[in-house]
Amino acid sequence: MRRSPPGADPKENADSLAGEVGVQGIEALPSRVGRYGKAKTQALEVADFMAGSPELQRMAERVSRCGDYLVFRHYFTVDQVRLHGAQLCMKHLLCPLCAIRRGSKALKAYLDRWEVIRAQKPALRPFLVTLTVKDGPDLAERFKHLHKAQRELWMRKHRGRGSVLSGVSGAVWSYEVKRGSGSGLWHPHLHMIALAELEPSQGQLAAEWKSITGDSHVVDVRPISQDDPVSGFLEVFKYAVKFSDQPPADTVHAWRILAGKRLLASAGDFRGVQLPEDLLDDPEGLDELPFFTLFYRFLGGAYALDHQRRDQAPAAVPQGTPGAVSAVGHRPVHGARRRPRVAT
Ligand SMILES: [Zn+2]
């Protein structure tokens, strides 16, 4: 198993979402492109593995072409960089590049929602809750077990006969699968942000979870800093699999088992958050500003700046016009659905 070396900057780890948050100016672009390059390299390893199976040839092809080029716009008058164009495979269980982009989008959507909830219900605090089941050799069976147990936990809350979740008014959670570090067996678990006025009791949750699962009392409850909610939210919106910690064979196996399953779910105050399908950046009101376009191409294991040019702000084609085509990549323009902007 490959792991990040001790002391490695988590922002440079292709598995980490941390680098997607924060500075969006031109000085952050080299490390961003470096991170995407590592992700693309891992995607190519997965694609190479799939290419060995005749029935996976097309998928291998699709993943291997993902992110062959990246087009960024630098809105230099305000020093903001946005990913504007890319041909992406959208297979977030196979492709770390798409996983980064998807996680980043979900993180932002739920952080925005949290700001709205917080303004309406100032007594609520976010808690990070982790629920696990015992490791096992059969991923499909273990995942089903975890999924069923989580449903039962929420049913107990809804039945209103006293549950550790009784005080929880909203939650969002995601499933993650990896191999247990000791057992080498599959270890599905879930991370949840639960909103409540009082911290849910870890002891009570452990007992309730054991009575539901029959095989695990291993749970964790900890407060998320209100000053820096991002660090806690990151835990939930990182990826369903840890690409850099598992061989491509495990990545492909997990994809076969989990594809099509809902791995991110919500309840109560967090229900109904819309996740944009588009994995490119939302220009967020920058459309009118002049920009430089920077074309990167993946060559020899890394992205290299192919060329750049000064562009005028596009005046003509409204975003989302049916049939509208982006400047590069000949793909329909997505991203017309704008979420209400929330002051942060
Ligand atoms: Zn991809």
Coordinates of C-alpha atoms and ligand atoms in Angstrom, one line a residue:
M1 CA 0.0 0.0 0.0
R2 CA 1.3 3.4 -0.9
R3 CA 0.7 6.1 1.7
S4 CA 1.6 9.8 1.8
P5 CA 5.0 10.3 3.5
P6 CA 4.8 11.6 7.0
G7 CA 4.7 15.4 7.1
A8 CA 3.5 15.6 3.5
D9 CA 1.4 18.7 3.0
P10 CA -2.2 17.5 3.0
K11 CA -3.1 20.2 0.5
E12 CA -0.7 18.6 -2.0
N13 CA -2.2 15.1 -1.5
A14 CA -4.4 14.2 -4.5
D15 CA -6.8 12.6 -2.2
S16 CA -7.3 15.8 -0.1
L17 CA -10.0 18.3 -0.7
A18 CA -8.2 20.8 1.5
G19 CA -6.4 22.4 -1.4
E20 CA -9.7 23.1 -3.2
V21 CA -10.7 25.4 -0.4
G22 CA -9.5 28.9 0.1
V23 CA -7.1 30.9 -2.1
Q24 CA -8.3 31.1 -5.6
G25 CA -5.8 33.6 -7.0
I26 CA -3.1 32.9 -9.7
E27 CA -0.5 32.1 -7.1
A28 CA -2.4 29.0 -6.1
L29 CA -2.7 27.7 -9.6
P30 CA 0.6 25.8 -9.9
S31 CA -0.1 23.7 -6.8
R32 CA -3.7 23.2 -8.0
V33 CA -2.5 22.0 -11.4
G34 CA 0.1 19.8 -9.7
R35 CA -2.6 18.2 -7.5
Y36 CA -4.8 17.6 -10.6
G37 CA -1.8 16.1 -12.4
K38 CA -1.3 13.6 -9.5
A39 CA -5.0 12.7 -9.7
K40 CA -4.8 12.3 -13.4
T41 CA -1.8 10.0 -13.0
Q42 CA -3.8 7.8 -10.6
A43 CA -6.8 7.8 -13.0
L44 CA -4.4 6.5 -15.7
E45 CA -3.3 3.6 -13.4
V46 CA -7.0 2.7 -12.9
A47 CA -7.6 2.9 -16.6
D48 CA -4.6 0.7 -17.4
F49 CA -5.9 -1.9 -15.0
M50 CA -9.4 -1.8 -16.6
A51 CA -7.9 -2.1 -20.1
G52 CA -6.9 -5.6 -19.2
S53 CA -10.6 -6.7 -19.1
P54 CA -12.3 -6.8 -22.5
E55 CA -15.7 -5.7 -21.1
L56 CA -14.1 -2.6 -19.4
Q57 CA -12.3 -1.3 -22.5
R58 CA -14.7 1.5 -23.2
M59 CA -14.7 2.6 -19.6
A60 CA -10.9 2.4 -19.5
E61 CA -10.8 4.7 -22.6
R62 CA -13.2 7.2 -21.0
V63 CA -11.3 7.4 -17.7
S64 CA -7.9 7.6 -19.5
R65 CA -9.0 10.6 -21.5
C66 CA -10.4 12.5 -18.5
G67 CA -8.7 15.8 -18.1
D68 CA -6.4 15.5 -21.0
Y69 CA -6.5 19.3 -21.1
L70 CA -7.6 21.9 -18.6
V71 CA -8.6 25.4 -19.4
F72 CA -8.5 28.0 -16.7
R73 CA -9.6 31.6 -16.8
H74 CA -7.6 34.1 -14.8
Y75 CA -9.8 37.2 -14.1
F76 CA -6.8 39.3 -13.5
T77 CA -8.5 42.5 -12.4
V78 CA -9.7 40.7 -9.3
D79 CA -7.1 37.9 -9.3
Q80 CA -9.5 35.0 -9.4
V81 CA -8.9 31.7 -11.3
R82 CA -11.7 29.4 -12.4
L83 CA -11.6 26.0 -14.1
H84 CA -13.5 26.8 -17.3
G85 CA -13.1 23.9 -19.6
A86 CA -12.2 20.2 -19.4
Q87 CA -13.4 16.9 -20.8
L88 CA -14.2 15.0 -17.6
C89 CA -15.2 11.4 -17.3
M90 CA -17.6 12.0 -14.4
K91 CA -16.7 8.6 -12.9
H92 CA -15.9 9.7 -9.4
L93 CA -15.4 6.2 -8.0
L94 CA -12.8 5.4 -10.6
C95 CA -11.2 8.8 -11.3
P96 CA -9.5 10.9 -8.5
L97 CA -9.7 14.0 -10.7
C98 CA -13.5 13.8 -10.9
A99 CA -13.7 12.8 -7.2
I100 CA -11.8 16.0 -6.3
R101 CA -14.1 18.2 -8.3
R102 CA -17.3 16.5 -7.1
G103 CA -16.2 16.7 -3.5
S104 CA -15.3 20.3 -3.9
K105 CA -18.7 21.2 -5.3
A106 CA -20.6 19.2 -2.6
L107 CA -18.5 20.8 0.1
K108 CA -19.3 24.3 -1.1
A109 CA -23.1 23.6 -1.6
Y110 CA -23.4 22.2 2.0
L111 CA -21.3 24.9 3.6
D112 CA -23.5 27.5 1.9
R113 CA -26.6 25.7 3.3
W114 CA -25.0 25.6 6.7
E115 CA -24.6 29.4 6.7
V116 CA -28.3 29.7 5.9
I117 CA -29.3 27.3 8.7
R118 CA -27.0 28.9 11.2
A119 CA -28.6 32.3 10.5
Q120 CA -32.1 30.9 11.1
K121 CA -31.3 28.6 14.0
P122 CA -28.3 30.1 15.9
A123 CA -28.5 27.6 18.7
L124 CA -27.6 24.7 16.5
R125 CA -24.0 23.4 16.4
P126 CA -22.4 21.0 14.0
F127 CA -21.0 17.7 15.2
L128 CA -19.0 15.1 13.2
V129 CA -20.3 11.6 13.8
T130 CA -18.6 8.5 12.5
L131 CA -20.3 5.1 12.4
T132 CA -18.6 1.9 11.5
V133 CA -19.4 -1.8 11.1
K134 CA -17.1 -4.7 11.6
D135 CA -14.6 -5.4 8.8
G136 CA -15.5 -8.3 6.4
P137 CA -14.4 -10.0 3.2
D138 CA -17.5 -9.2 1.2
L139 CA -17.8 -5.5 0.4
A140 CA -21.4 -5.8 -1.0
E141 CA -22.6 -7.5 2.2
R142 CA -20.8 -5.1 4.5
F143 CA -22.0 -2.0 2.7
K144 CA -25.6 -3.3 2.7
H145 CA -25.3 -4.0 6.5
L146 CA -24.0 -0.4 7.1
H147 CA -26.7 1.1 4.9
K148 CA -29.4 -0.8 6.6
A149 CA -28.1 0.0 10.1
Q150 CA -28.0 3.7 9.3
R151 CA -31.7 3.6 8.0
E152 CA -32.7 1.8 11.2
L153 CA -30.9 4.5 13.3
W154 CA -33.0 7.2 11.6
M155 CA -36.2 5.1 11.9
R156 CA -35.7 5.0 15.6
K157 CA -35.5 8.8 15.7
H158 CA -38.7 9.1 13.6
R159 CA -40.6 6.7 15.8
G160 CA -40.0 9.2 18.6
R161 CA -39.5 6.7 21.4
G162 CA -36.2 8.1 22.5
S163 CA -33.1 7.9 20.3
V164 CA -29.7 9.5 20.6
L165 CA -30.6 11.4 17.4
S166 CA -33.7 12.9 18.9
G167 CA -32.1 16.3 19.2
V168 CA -30.7 16.3 15.7
S169 CA -32.5 18.6 13.4
G170 CA -30.5 18.0 10.3
A171 CA -27.7 15.8 9.0
V172 CA -25.7 15.0 5.9
W173 CA -23.6 11.9 5.6
S174 CA -21.4 10.0 3.2
Y175 CA -20.2 6.5 2.9
E176 CA -16.6 5.6 2.6
V177 CA -15.0 2.2 1.9
K178 CA -11.5 1.1 2.4
R179 CA -9.7 -2.0 3.6
G180 CA -9.1 -2.1 7.4
S181 CA -5.5 -1.3 8.2
G182 CA -5.2 -4.3 10.5
S183 CA -7.5 -6.9 9.0
G184 CA -7.0 -6.2 5.3
L185 CA -10.8 -6.8 5.0
W186 CA -13.4 -4.3 3.7
H187 CA -14.2 -1.6 6.2
P188 CA -17.2 0.5 5.1
H189 CA -18.0 3.4 7.5
L190 CA -19.8 6.7 7.3
H191 CA -19.1 10.3 8.3
M192 CA -22.0 12.5 9.2
I193 CA -22.4 16.1 10.1
A194 CA -25.3 16.3 12.6
L195 CA -26.8 19.6 13.7
A196 CA -28.0 19.8 17.3
E197 CA -28.1 22.2 20.2
L198 CA -26.4 19.7 22.5
E199 CA -23.7 17.2 21.7
P200 CA -25.1 13.7 21.1
S201 CA -23.8 11.3 23.7
Q202 CA -21.1 9.1 22.2
G203 CA -21.8 6.5 24.9
Q204 CA -25.5 6.4 24.1
L205 CA -24.8 6.3 20.4
A206 CA -22.4 3.4 20.8
A207 CA -24.9 1.4 22.7
E208 CA -27.7 2.2 20.3
W209 CA -25.5 1.4 17.3
K210 CA -24.4 -1.9 18.8
S211 CA -28.0 -2.9 19.4
I212 CA -28.8 -2.1 15.7
T213 CA -25.7 -3.6 14.0
G214 CA -25.0 -6.5 16.4
D215 CA -21.4 -6.3 15.5
S216 CA -20.1 -2.8 16.1
H217 CA -20.1 -0.3 18.9
V218 CA -17.3 1.7 17.3
V219 CA -18.6 5.3 16.9
D220 CA -17.2 8.7 17.3
V221 CA -18.8 12.1 18.1
R222 CA -16.9 15.3 18.1
P223 CA -17.8 19.0 17.8
I224 CA -16.9 20.9 14.6
S225 CA -15.3 24.3 15.2
Q226 CA -17.8 27.0 14.4
D227 CA -15.0 29.3 13.5
D228 CA -13.6 26.9 11.0
P229 CA -16.4 24.5 9.9
V230 CA -14.5 23.6 6.7
S231 CA -12.2 21.3 8.5
G232 CA -15.0 19.2 9.9
F233 CA -17.1 19.3 6.7
L234 CA -14.1 18.1 4.7
E235 CA -14.3 14.8 6.4
V236 CA -17.8 14.2 5.0
F237 CA -17.1 15.5 1.4
K238 CA -13.8 13.7 0.8
Y239 CA -14.1 10.8 -1.5
A240 CA -15.8 7.4 -1.2
V241 CA -12.5 5.6 -1.8
K242 CA -8.9 6.5 -1.0
F243 CA -7.3 6.1 -4.4
S244 CA -3.8 6.6 -3.3
D245 CA -4.1 4.0 -0.5
Q246 CA -5.5 1.2 -2.6
P247 CA -4.4 -0.7 -5.7
P248 CA -6.4 -0.2 -8.9
A249 CA -7.9 -3.7 -8.5
D250 CA -9.6 -2.6 -5.2
T251 CA -10.8 0.7 -6.8
V252 CA -12.4 -1.2 -9.7
H253 CA -14.0 -3.7 -7.3
A254 CA -15.4 -0.9 -5.2
W255 CA -16.8 0.8 -8.3
R256 CA -18.5 -2.4 -9.4
I257 CA -20.2 -2.7 -6.0
L258 CA -21.0 0.9 -5.3
A259 CA -21.8 2.4 -8.8
G260 CA -25.3 3.8 -8.9
K261 CA -25.7 3.7 -5.1
R262 CA -26.3 6.9 -3.3
L263 CA -23.2 7.6 -1.2
L264 CA -24.2 11.1 0.0
A265 CA -27.5 11.5 1.7
S266 CA -29.1 14.1 4.0
A267 CA -32.0 14.6 6.3
G268 CA -33.9 17.4 8.0
D269 CA -32.4 20.9 7.7
F270 CA -29.9 19.6 5.1
R271 CA -32.4 18.1 2.8
G272 CA -32.8 19.3 -0.7
V273 CA -29.4 20.8 -1.3
Q274 CA -28.9 20.8 -5.0
L275 CA -25.6 19.6 -6.2
P276 CA -24.5 21.0 -9.6
E277 CA -23.9 18.3 -12.2
D278 CA -21.2 20.4 -13.8
L279 CA -17.8 19.8 -12.3
L280 CA -16.3 23.0 -13.7
D281 CA -16.1 26.1 -11.6
D282 CA -19.1 28.5 -11.5
P283 CA -17.9 31.9 -12.7
E284 CA -19.9 33.4 -9.9
G285 CA -20.5 36.9 -11.4
L286 CA -17.0 37.1 -12.9
D287 CA -18.4 36.7 -16.4
E288 CA -18.3 40.4 -17.3
L289 CA -14.6 40.8 -16.4
P290 CA -11.6 40.5 -18.8
F291 CA -9.5 37.4 -18.4
F292 CA -6.5 35.5 -19.5
T293 CA -7.2 31.9 -20.8
L294 CA -4.6 29.4 -19.8
F295 CA -4.5 26.0 -21.6
Y296 CA -2.8 23.1 -19.9
R297 CA -2.2 19.8 -21.5
F298 CA -1.3 16.6 -19.7
L299 CA 2.1 15.4 -21.1
G300 CA 4.6 13.0 -19.7
G301 CA 3.0 12.6 -16.3
A302 CA 2.1 16.2 -15.5
Y303 CA 0.2 19.2 -16.7
A304 CA 2.2 21.7 -18.7
L305 CA 1.0 25.2 -19.8
D306 CA 0.4 24.8 -23.5
H307 CA -0.4 28.5 -24.3
Q308 CA -2.3 31.4 -22.9
R309 CA -4.1 34.3 -24.4
R310 CA -5.9 37.5 -23.4
D311 CA -9.6 37.3 -24.0
Q312 CA -12.5 39.8 -23.8
A313 CA -15.4 39.1 -21.6
P314 CA -18.0 37.2 -23.7
A315 CA -20.9 39.5 -24.3
A316 CA -23.1 37.4 -26.6
V317 CA -24.1 33.9 -25.5
P318 CA -26.1 33.7 -22.3
Q319 CA -25.0 30.7 -20.1
G320 CA -27.4 27.8 -20.3
T321 CA -28.8 28.7 -23.7
P322 CA -29.8 25.4 -25.3
G323 CA -27.1 24.3 -27.7
A324 CA -24.6 26.9 -26.4
V325 CA -21.1 25.6 -26.7
S326 CA -18.2 26.6 -24.4
A327 CA -15.1 28.2 -25.8
V328 CA -13.2 24.9 -25.8
G329 CA -14.0 21.3 -25.7
H330 CA -17.2 21.5 -27.7
R331 CA -19.4 20.6 -24.8
P332 CA -22.7 22.0 -23.8
V333 CA -22.5 24.8 -21.3
H334 CA -23.7 23.7 -17.9
G335 CA -23.9 25.6 -14.8
A336 CA -26.8 27.8 -15.7
R337 CA -28.6 26.8 -12.5
R338 CA -27.3 29.3 -10.0
R339 CA -27.6 28.7 -6.3
P340 CA -28.5 31.7 -4.3
R341 CA -25.3 33.3 -3.1
V342 CA -24.7 33.3 0.6
A343 CA -22.5 35.7 2.3
T344 CA -19.8 33.9 4.2
Ligands
ZN1 ZN -12.6 11.8 -14.4

